[in-house]
Every structure is written in C-alpha cells, then in structure tokens.
Amino acid sequence: MIGDSKVLIWTAAEVEDGATPAEHLPYVREILAWAGRYLVSPNPELGRNGPVCPYTQPSLHKGLFYLAALTTTNGETDVRDAIQSLRSWYERLSNRISPSDRELLTILLVLPQLDHQDSTALDELQREAKDEFVADGLMIGQFHPVCDQPGLWNEKFKALRAPVPLLAIRKLVVFDLPFLMDNAVHAESYFRRFAPDIPPRIRGQLVKRLAGNEKSLQTA
C-alpha cells in the first residue's frame, strides 16, 4: 500500500489478498471483480469488436492496475483534494515504470460515499478535474451505477456504468481524440501533444472545426 493523508492506493494483488483496511475492502474488491469481468470482456452492445476497455487486461497482467480510496470514509477527506493527490501519485508511479508500459498504468478511485442513485456529484468532480488532467497528458473518466453518458460506438450502450461510483485515471493516448472533441480546450491539448508540428494557427482552426462538427452531430 502507498498513499498519504488524503488517499490510499493498493495494487490489484493486494486487494485480492485482502491486504486492505476492512472499511475499504468490500468496495475495492467489488470494483476489481467488476473490472475483471466487465472491462476485459467483449459486449454485443458495445458497437465494436474487442473488450470494453482494451487496456485493462494488459494492465492487470503487468501489475499496473491499482485501486484507491479516500483515507477516511466519514467525510473528513475532501474528494477534490484526494483527486489532486492521486494525480501526483500517478506521476510518481509512472516514473517508476518503462515508457512503453506507461499507457497501461491505471488507478481507479473508488468512491462508495457518493450517491449511488444520482451521478451529478461525480460528474461534476470529473468535469472540474478534466481540463487539468488532459493538459498534463492524463485522462480522468467517471463510472457510476446510473451514468447515462452514451457509448462512443453505440449511444444506447451505457458503457460507463459500474456498481460503485469511481473515477478512473490513465495516460492520454492517441486513440482518445473522440473523447475530447466536444471541448475545444481538450482538443487543443490533444493536438499540442500528439501533433506538435502542426502550426498553432492551423491547429486552432482544426480544433474549432472538429468541435463544431461534434456539436452539430449532438444536436442533429
């Protein structure tokens, strides 16, 4: 286990072995089981071939899949502070592994204290954090029992539903552009990172056009 006064972090192996405080163990174990069952498997409603998350199985296999929780469950730990702390821990863990494996590093912050019937609070936490995370080359996504965000390949498939509210952190990869097109700031961060040779003026025009097309599709 690693962590600080705001967040605790365990490897998947530690969770499997029960090396987790009793107050956290049921929730992180439930999410680990869900990840090993749902994220690694194909789903006929997904809209594409392959597992729901193509990175989860390799991440588990290489021991780069972590689960985290707030240090306390009585509301004394601020979730926003924990998210910032977790971002710092992610960078530290990333620096310990080879560059070729960094895209497999994943941390799931399990948040059972949030409302399981209403995803508003979790959605807001994710929105608040995403600008800074994407600018730093990271993705932060939300999963919730009633998350209504449509799937990328099938709008009727609610891919981001999980038995316990959580935030997932991983490295931003080149395939993430479709998840960033609805926000010009995020798209600009993406192109600055993955297409730095495009002149800034052209890059800005491209971002505006992509973001505009995405909004048109959403309102069509």
PDB file of C-alpha atoms in Angstrom:
ATOM      1  CA  MET A   1       0.000   0.000   0.000  1.00  0.00           C
ATOM      2  CA  ILE A   2       1.057   3.544  -0.720  1.00  0.00           C
ATOM      3  CA  GLY A   3      -0.667   6.831  -0.050  1.00  0.00           C
ATOM      4  CA  ASP A   4      -0.852   9.899   2.143  1.00  0.00           C
ATOM      5  CA  SER A   5      -3.278  11.753   4.385  1.00  0.00           C
ATOM      6  CA  LYS A   6      -5.833  12.049   1.580  1.00  0.00           C
ATOM      7  CA  VAL A   7      -5.747   8.858  -0.460  1.00  0.00           C
ATOM      8  CA  LEU A   8      -4.704   5.215  -0.103  1.00  0.00           C
ATOM      9  CA  ILE A   9      -3.625   3.103  -3.081  1.00  0.00           C
ATOM     10  CA  TRP A  10      -3.354  -0.673  -3.474  1.00  0.00           C
ATOM     11  CA  THR A  11      -2.258  -2.998  -6.229  1.00  0.00           C
ATOM     12  CA  ALA A  12      -4.811  -5.441  -7.595  1.00  0.00           C
ATOM     13  CA  ALA A  13      -2.835  -8.240  -5.928  1.00  0.00           C
ATOM     14  CA  GLU A  14      -3.098  -6.548  -2.525  1.00  0.00           C
ATOM     15  CA  VAL A  15      -6.849  -6.205  -2.943  1.00  0.00           C
ATOM     16  CA  GLU A  16      -7.172  -9.850  -3.957  1.00  0.00           C
ATOM     17  CA  ASP A  17      -5.157 -10.883  -0.894  1.00  0.00           C
ATOM     18  CA  GLY A  18      -7.307  -8.774   1.424  1.00  0.00           C
ATOM     19  CA  ALA A  19      -4.399  -6.504   2.358  1.00  0.00           C
ATOM     20  CA  THR A  20      -6.774  -3.567   2.585  1.00  0.00           C
ATOM     21  CA  PRO A  21      -8.429  -1.950   5.628  1.00  0.00           C
ATOM     22  CA  ALA A  22     -11.788  -3.536   6.381  1.00  0.00           C
ATOM     23  CA  GLU A  23     -13.709  -0.312   5.746  1.00  0.00           C
ATOM     24  CA  HIS A  24     -12.452  -0.205   2.146  1.00  0.00           C
ATOM     25  CA  LEU A  25     -12.097  -3.876   1.258  1.00  0.00           C
ATOM     26  CA  PRO A  26     -15.686  -4.696   0.155  1.00  0.00           C
ATOM     27  CA  TYR A  27     -15.810  -1.792  -2.277  1.00  0.00           C
ATOM     28  CA  VAL A  28     -12.384  -2.124  -3.873  1.00  0.00           C
ATOM     29  CA  ARG A  29     -12.866  -5.886  -4.165  1.00  0.00           C
ATOM     30  CA  GLU A  30     -16.221  -5.382  -5.845  1.00  0.00           C
ATOM     31  CA  ILE A  31     -14.708  -2.987  -8.357  1.00  0.00           C
ATOM     32  CA  LEU A  32     -11.731  -5.247  -9.027  1.00  0.00           C
ATOM     33  CA  ALA A  33     -14.100  -8.146  -9.714  1.00  0.00           C
ATOM     34  CA  TRP A  34     -16.214  -5.907 -11.965  1.00  0.00           C
ATOM     35  CA  ALA A  35     -13.123  -4.802 -13.899  1.00  0.00           C
ATOM     36  CA  GLY A  36     -12.002  -8.405 -14.341  1.00  0.00           C
ATOM     37  CA  ARG A  37     -15.444  -9.388 -15.542  1.00  0.00           C
ATOM     38  CA  TYR A  38     -16.812  -6.403 -17.467  1.00  0.00           C
ATOM     39  CA  LEU A  39     -13.932  -4.242 -18.676  1.00  0.00           C
ATOM     40  CA  VAL A  40     -11.873  -7.131 -20.071  1.00  0.00           C
ATOM     41  CA  SER A  41     -14.746  -8.753 -21.971  1.00  0.00           C
ATOM     42  CA  PRO A  42     -16.479  -8.038 -25.282  1.00  0.00           C
ATOM     43  CA  ASN A  43     -20.060  -6.834 -25.143  1.00  0.00           C
ATOM     44  CA  PRO A  44     -22.528  -7.300 -28.003  1.00  0.00           C
ATOM     45  CA  GLU A  45     -23.959  -3.824 -27.352  1.00  0.00           C
ATOM     46  CA  LEU A  46     -20.583  -2.077 -27.407  1.00  0.00           C
ATOM     47  CA  GLY A  47     -20.702  -1.367 -31.133  1.00  0.00           C
ATOM     48  CA  ARG A  48     -17.186  -2.565 -31.946  1.00  0.00           C
ATOM     49  CA  ASN A  49     -15.074  -5.686 -31.600  1.00  0.00           C
ATOM     50  CA  GLY A  50     -12.852  -6.333 -28.616  1.00  0.00           C
ATOM     51  CA  PRO A  51     -13.208  -5.806 -24.873  1.00  0.00           C
ATOM     52  CA  VAL A  52     -14.975  -2.844 -23.329  1.00  0.00           C
ATOM     53  CA  CYS A  53     -11.566  -1.491 -22.287  1.00  0.00           C
ATOM     54  CA  PRO A  54      -8.634  -2.877 -24.299  1.00  0.00           C
ATOM     55  CA  TYR A  55      -6.113  -1.698 -21.699  1.00  0.00           C
ATOM     56  CA  THR A  56      -7.481  -3.399 -18.585  1.00  0.00           C
ATOM     57  CA  GLN A  57      -6.294  -6.962 -19.187  1.00  0.00           C
ATOM     58  CA  PRO A  58      -2.719  -5.956 -20.098  1.00  0.00           C
ATOM     59  CA  SER A  59      -2.699  -3.594 -17.119  1.00  0.00           C
ATOM     60  CA  LEU A  60      -3.777  -6.374 -14.762  1.00  0.00           C
ATOM     61  CA  HIS A  61      -1.289  -8.792 -16.320  1.00  0.00           C
ATOM     62  CA  LYS A  62       1.644  -6.415 -15.800  1.00  0.00           C
ATOM     63  CA  GLY A  63       0.649  -5.413 -12.274  1.00  0.00           C
ATOM     64  CA  LEU A  64      -0.117  -1.840 -13.291  1.00  0.00           C
ATOM     65  CA  PHE A  65      -3.764  -1.804 -12.222  1.00  0.00           C
ATOM     66  CA  TYR A  66      -4.335  -0.001  -8.912  1.00  0.00           C
ATOM     67  CA  LEU A  67      -7.341   0.733  -6.734  1.00  0.00           C
ATOM     68  CA  ALA A  68      -7.596   3.706  -4.422  1.00  0.00           C
ATOM     69  CA  ALA A  69      -9.889   5.135  -1.771  1.00  0.00           C
ATOM     70  CA  LEU A  70     -10.160   8.206   0.393  1.00  0.00           C
ATOM     71  CA  THR A  71      -8.150   7.883   3.576  1.00  0.00           C
ATOM     72  CA  THR A  72     -11.323   8.246   5.634  1.00  0.00           C
ATOM     73  CA  THR A  73     -14.901   7.294   4.843  1.00  0.00           C
ATOM     74  CA  ASN A  74     -16.558   9.654   7.321  1.00  0.00           C
ATOM     75  CA  GLY A  75     -16.499  12.693   5.055  1.00  0.00           C
ATOM     76  CA  GLU A  76     -13.429  14.308   6.607  1.00  0.00           C
ATOM     77  CA  THR A  77     -11.349  13.858   3.444  1.00  0.00           C
ATOM     78  CA  ASP A  78     -12.222  16.255   0.632  1.00  0.00           C
ATOM     79  CA  VAL A  79     -12.666  14.373  -2.634  1.00  0.00           C
ATOM     80  CA  ARG A  80     -11.154  17.201  -4.674  1.00  0.00           C
ATOM     81  CA  ASP A  81      -8.022  17.167  -2.542  1.00  0.00           C
ATOM     82  CA  ALA A  82      -7.837  13.389  -2.958  1.00  0.00           C
ATOM     83  CA  ILE A  83      -8.072  13.709  -6.747  1.00  0.00           C
ATOM     84  CA  GLN A  84      -5.172  16.146  -6.820  1.00  0.00           C
ATOM     85  CA  SER A  85      -3.148  13.889  -4.549  1.00  0.00           C
ATOM     86  CA  LEU A  86      -3.918  10.927  -6.765  1.00  0.00           C
ATOM     87  CA  ARG A  87      -2.684  12.826  -9.808  1.00  0.00           C
ATOM     88  CA  SER A  88       0.630  13.333  -8.045  1.00  0.00           C
ATOM     89  CA  TRP A  89       0.813   9.652  -7.119  1.00  0.00           C
ATOM     90  CA  TYR A  90       0.051   8.687 -10.699  1.00  0.00           C
ATOM     91  CA  GLU A  91       3.042  10.676 -11.912  1.00  0.00           C
ATOM     92  CA  ARG A  92       5.292   9.081  -9.298  1.00  0.00           C
ATOM     93  CA  LEU A  93       4.173   5.578 -10.220  1.00  0.00           C
ATOM     94  CA  SER A  94       4.537   6.369 -13.908  1.00  0.00           C
ATOM     95  CA  ASN A  95       8.128   7.478 -13.427  1.00  0.00           C
ATOM     96  CA  ARG A  96       8.969   4.083 -11.927  1.00  0.00           C
ATOM     97  CA  ILE A  97       7.996   2.067 -14.999  1.00  0.00           C
ATOM     98  CA  SER A  98       9.277   1.881 -18.547  1.00  0.00           C
ATOM     99  CA  PRO A  99       7.871   4.437 -21.008  1.00  0.00           C
ATOM    100  CA  SER A 100       6.430   1.645 -23.143  1.00  0.00           C
ATOM    101  CA  ASP A 101       4.261   0.453 -20.237  1.00  0.00           C
ATOM    102  CA  ARG A 102       3.032   3.824 -19.019  1.00  0.00           C
ATOM    103  CA  GLU A 103      -0.153   3.752 -21.070  1.00  0.00           C
ATOM    104  CA  LEU A 104      -1.179   0.662 -19.073  1.00  0.00           C
ATOM    105  CA  LEU A 105      -0.913   2.354 -15.680  1.00  0.00           C
ATOM    106  CA  THR A 106      -4.437   2.712 -14.313  1.00  0.00           C
ATOM    107  CA  ILE A 107      -5.790   3.885 -10.967  1.00  0.00           C
ATOM    108  CA  LEU A 108      -9.451   3.589 -10.013  1.00  0.00           C
ATOM    109  CA  LEU A 109     -10.505   5.880  -7.163  1.00  0.00           C
ATOM    110  CA  VAL A 110     -13.473   4.084  -5.594  1.00  0.00           C
ATOM    111  CA  LEU A 111     -15.983   6.465  -4.003  1.00  0.00           C
ATOM    112  CA  PRO A 112     -18.741   4.497  -2.245  1.00  0.00           C
ATOM    113  CA  GLN A 113     -19.641   7.515  -0.126  1.00  0.00           C
ATOM    114  CA  LEU A 114     -21.116   9.297  -3.154  1.00  0.00           C
ATOM    115  CA  ASP A 115     -24.790   8.969  -4.041  1.00  0.00           C
ATOM    116  CA  HIS A 116     -25.407   5.703  -5.904  1.00  0.00           C
ATOM    117  CA  GLN A 117     -28.734   6.907  -7.328  1.00  0.00           C
ATOM    118  CA  ASP A 118     -27.600  10.255  -8.711  1.00  0.00           C
ATOM    119  CA  SER A 119     -24.371  10.756 -10.651  1.00  0.00           C
ATOM    120  CA  THR A 120     -24.455  14.570 -10.564  1.00  0.00           C
ATOM    121  CA  ALA A 121     -21.764  14.979  -7.896  1.00  0.00           C
ATOM    122  CA  LEU A 122     -19.410  12.511  -9.571  1.00  0.00           C
ATOM    123  CA  ASP A 123     -19.969  14.053 -12.999  1.00  0.00           C
ATOM    124  CA  GLU A 124     -19.124  17.476 -11.596  1.00  0.00           C
ATOM    125  CA  LEU A 125     -15.927  16.205  -9.978  1.00  0.00           C
ATOM    126  CA  GLN A 126     -14.840  14.693 -13.273  1.00  0.00           C
ATOM    127  CA  ARG A 127     -15.638  17.850 -15.243  1.00  0.00           C
ATOM    128  CA  GLU A 128     -13.738  20.032 -12.791  1.00  0.00           C
ATOM    129  CA  ALA A 129     -10.634  17.861 -12.968  1.00  0.00           C
ATOM    130  CA  LYS A 130     -10.579  17.023 -16.670  1.00  0.00           C
ATOM    131  CA  ASP A 131      -9.086  20.283 -18.005  1.00  0.00           C
ATOM    132  CA  GLU A 132      -6.014  19.991 -15.816  1.00  0.00           C
ATOM    133  CA  PHE A 133      -5.645  16.256 -16.320  1.00  0.00           C
ATOM    134  CA  VAL A 134      -5.851  16.430 -20.114  1.00  0.00           C
ATOM    135  CA  ALA A 135      -3.407  19.341 -20.189  1.00  0.00           C
ATOM    136  CA  ASP A 136      -0.992  17.122 -18.257  1.00  0.00           C
ATOM    137  CA  GLY A 137      -1.453  14.211 -20.654  1.00  0.00           C
ATOM    138  CA  LEU A 138      -3.855  12.229 -18.486  1.00  0.00           C
ATOM    139  CA  MET A 139      -7.439  11.065 -18.828  1.00  0.00           C
ATOM    140  CA  ILE A 140      -9.934  11.017 -15.979  1.00  0.00           C
ATOM    141  CA  GLY A 141     -13.250   9.288 -16.509  1.00  0.00           C
ATOM    142  CA  GLN A 142     -16.260   8.652 -14.325  1.00  0.00           C
ATOM    143  CA  PHE A 143     -18.137   5.391 -13.773  1.00  0.00           C
ATOM    144  CA  HIS A 144     -21.388   5.258 -11.822  1.00  0.00           C
ATOM    145  CA  PRO A 145     -24.318   2.866 -11.299  1.00  0.00           C
ATOM    146  CA  VAL A 146     -26.661   5.220 -13.180  1.00  0.00           C
ATOM    147  CA  CYS A 147     -24.248   7.003 -15.535  1.00  0.00           C
ATOM    148  CA  ASP A 148     -26.238   7.961 -18.642  1.00  0.00           C
ATOM    149  CA  GLN A 149     -23.341   9.039 -20.836  1.00  0.00           C
ATOM    150  CA  PRO A 150     -23.831   7.314 -24.209  1.00  0.00           C
ATOM    151  CA  GLY A 151     -21.295   4.904 -25.616  1.00  0.00           C
ATOM    152  CA  LEU A 152     -18.933   6.114 -28.320  1.00  0.00           C
ATOM    153  CA  TRP A 153     -19.905   3.399 -30.804  1.00  0.00           C
ATOM    154  CA  ASN A 154     -23.476   2.779 -29.670  1.00  0.00           C
ATOM    155  CA  GLU A 155     -25.355   5.617 -27.994  1.00  0.00           C
ATOM    156  CA  LYS A 156     -27.785   3.186 -26.370  1.00  0.00           C
ATOM    157  CA  PHE A 157     -24.992   1.340 -24.581  1.00  0.00           C
ATOM    158  CA  LYS A 158     -24.159   2.904 -21.215  1.00  0.00           C
ATOM    159  CA  ALA A 159     -20.517   1.874 -21.104  1.00  0.00           C
ATOM    160  CA  LEU A 160     -19.634   3.926 -18.016  1.00  0.00           C
ATOM    161  CA  ARG A 161     -21.821   2.111 -15.515  1.00  0.00           C
ATOM    162  CA  ALA A 162     -20.179   0.444 -12.522  1.00  0.00           C
ATOM    163  CA  PRO A 163     -21.549  -0.987  -9.261  1.00  0.00           C
ATOM    164  CA  VAL A 164     -19.804   1.697  -7.172  1.00  0.00           C
ATOM    165  CA  PRO A 165     -19.071   5.329  -8.136  1.00  0.00           C
ATOM    166  CA  LEU A 166     -15.458   5.768  -9.189  1.00  0.00           C
ATOM    167  CA  LEU A 167     -13.010   7.900 -11.116  1.00  0.00           C
ATOM    168  CA  ALA A 168     -10.518   6.225 -13.447  1.00  0.00           C
ATOM    169  CA  ILE A 169      -7.138   7.754 -14.234  1.00  0.00           C
ATOM    170  CA  ARG A 170      -4.835   6.681 -17.037  1.00  0.00           C
ATOM    171  CA  LYS A 171      -2.452   8.132 -19.579  1.00  0.00           C
ATOM    172  CA  LEU A 172      -3.854  10.095 -22.511  1.00  0.00           C
ATOM    173  CA  VAL A 173      -3.263   8.095 -25.698  1.00  0.00           C
ATOM    174  CA  VAL A 174      -3.533   8.918 -29.375  1.00  0.00           C
ATOM    175  CA  PHE A 175      -6.810   6.989 -29.670  1.00  0.00           C
ATOM    176  CA  ASP A 176      -8.552   9.316 -27.176  1.00  0.00           C
ATOM    177  CA  LEU A 177      -9.422  12.076 -29.643  1.00  0.00           C
ATOM    178  CA  PRO A 178     -13.118  11.044 -29.952  1.00  0.00           C
ATOM    179  CA  PHE A 179     -13.491  11.531 -26.183  1.00  0.00           C
ATOM    180  CA  LEU A 180     -12.118  15.080 -26.385  1.00  0.00           C
ATOM    181  CA  MET A 181     -13.825  16.526 -29.448  1.00  0.00           C
ATOM    182  CA  ASP A 182     -16.711  18.100 -27.533  1.00  0.00           C
ATOM    183  CA  ASN A 183     -14.354  20.537 -25.805  1.00  0.00           C
ATOM    184  CA  ALA A 184     -12.029  22.858 -27.704  1.00  0.00           C
ATOM    185  CA  VAL A 185      -9.601  23.165 -24.775  1.00  0.00           C
ATOM    186  CA  HIS A 186      -9.258  19.391 -24.536  1.00  0.00           C
ATOM    187  CA  ALA A 187      -8.883  19.004 -28.290  1.00  0.00           C
ATOM    188  CA  GLU A 188      -6.200  21.704 -28.348  1.00  0.00           C
ATOM    189  CA  SER A 189      -4.295  19.894 -25.583  1.00  0.00           C
ATOM    190  CA  TYR A 190      -4.548  16.689 -27.586  1.00  0.00           C
ATOM    191  CA  PHE A 191      -3.183  18.179 -30.811  1.00  0.00           C
ATOM    192  CA  ARG A 192      -0.459  20.066 -28.987  1.00  0.00           C
ATOM    193  CA  ARG A 193       0.706  16.762 -27.523  1.00  0.00           C
ATOM    194  CA  PHE A 194       0.250  14.402 -30.476  1.00  0.00           C
ATOM    195  CA  ALA A 195       0.622  16.751 -33.447  1.00  0.00           C
ATOM    196  CA  PRO A 196       3.106  19.407 -32.297  1.00  0.00           C
ATOM    197  CA  ASP A 197       4.371  20.044 -35.831  1.00  0.00           C
ATOM    198  CA  ILE A 198       1.025  21.451 -36.959  1.00  0.00           C
ATOM    199  CA  PRO A 199       1.369  25.264 -36.879  1.00  0.00           C
ATOM    200  CA  PRO A 200      -0.626  26.786 -33.988  1.00  0.00           C
ATOM    201  CA  ARG A 201      -2.923  28.774 -36.303  1.00  0.00           C
ATOM    202  CA  ILE A 202      -3.806  25.690 -38.353  1.00  0.00           C
ATOM    203  CA  ARG A 203      -4.175  23.646 -35.189  1.00  0.00           C
ATOM    204  CA  GLY A 204      -6.613  26.191 -33.793  1.00  0.00           C
ATOM    205  CA  GLN A 205      -8.701  26.115 -36.955  1.00  0.00           C
ATOM    206  CA  LEU A 206      -8.747  22.326 -36.896  1.00  0.00           C
ATOM    207  CA  VAL A 207      -9.863  22.266 -33.264  1.00  0.00           C
ATOM    208  CA  LYS A 208     -12.700  24.713 -33.949  1.00  0.00           C
ATOM    209  CA  ARG A 209     -13.886  22.706 -36.923  1.00  0.00           C
ATOM    210  CA  LEU A 210     -13.791  19.392 -35.074  1.00  0.00           C
ATOM    211  CA  ALA A 211     -15.536  20.810 -32.012  1.00  0.00           C
ATOM    212  CA  GLY A 212     -18.155  22.437 -34.243  1.00  0.00           C
ATOM    213  CA  ASN A 213     -18.817  19.197 -36.102  1.00  0.00           C
ATOM    214  CA  GLU A 214     -19.183  17.321 -32.822  1.00  0.00           C
ATOM    215  CA  LYS A 215     -21.753  19.811 -31.530  1.00  0.00           C
ATOM    216  CA  SER A 216     -23.664  19.584 -34.806  1.00  0.00           C
ATOM    217  CA  LEU A 217     -23.809  15.804 -34.507  1.00  0.00           C
ATOM    218  CA  GLN A 218     -25.034  16.048 -30.920  1.00  0.00           C
ATOM    219  CA  THR A 219     -27.893  18.391 -31.847  1.00  0.00           C
ATOM    220  CA  ALA A 220     -28.851  16.684 -35.103  1.00  0.00           C
TER     221      ALA A 220
END
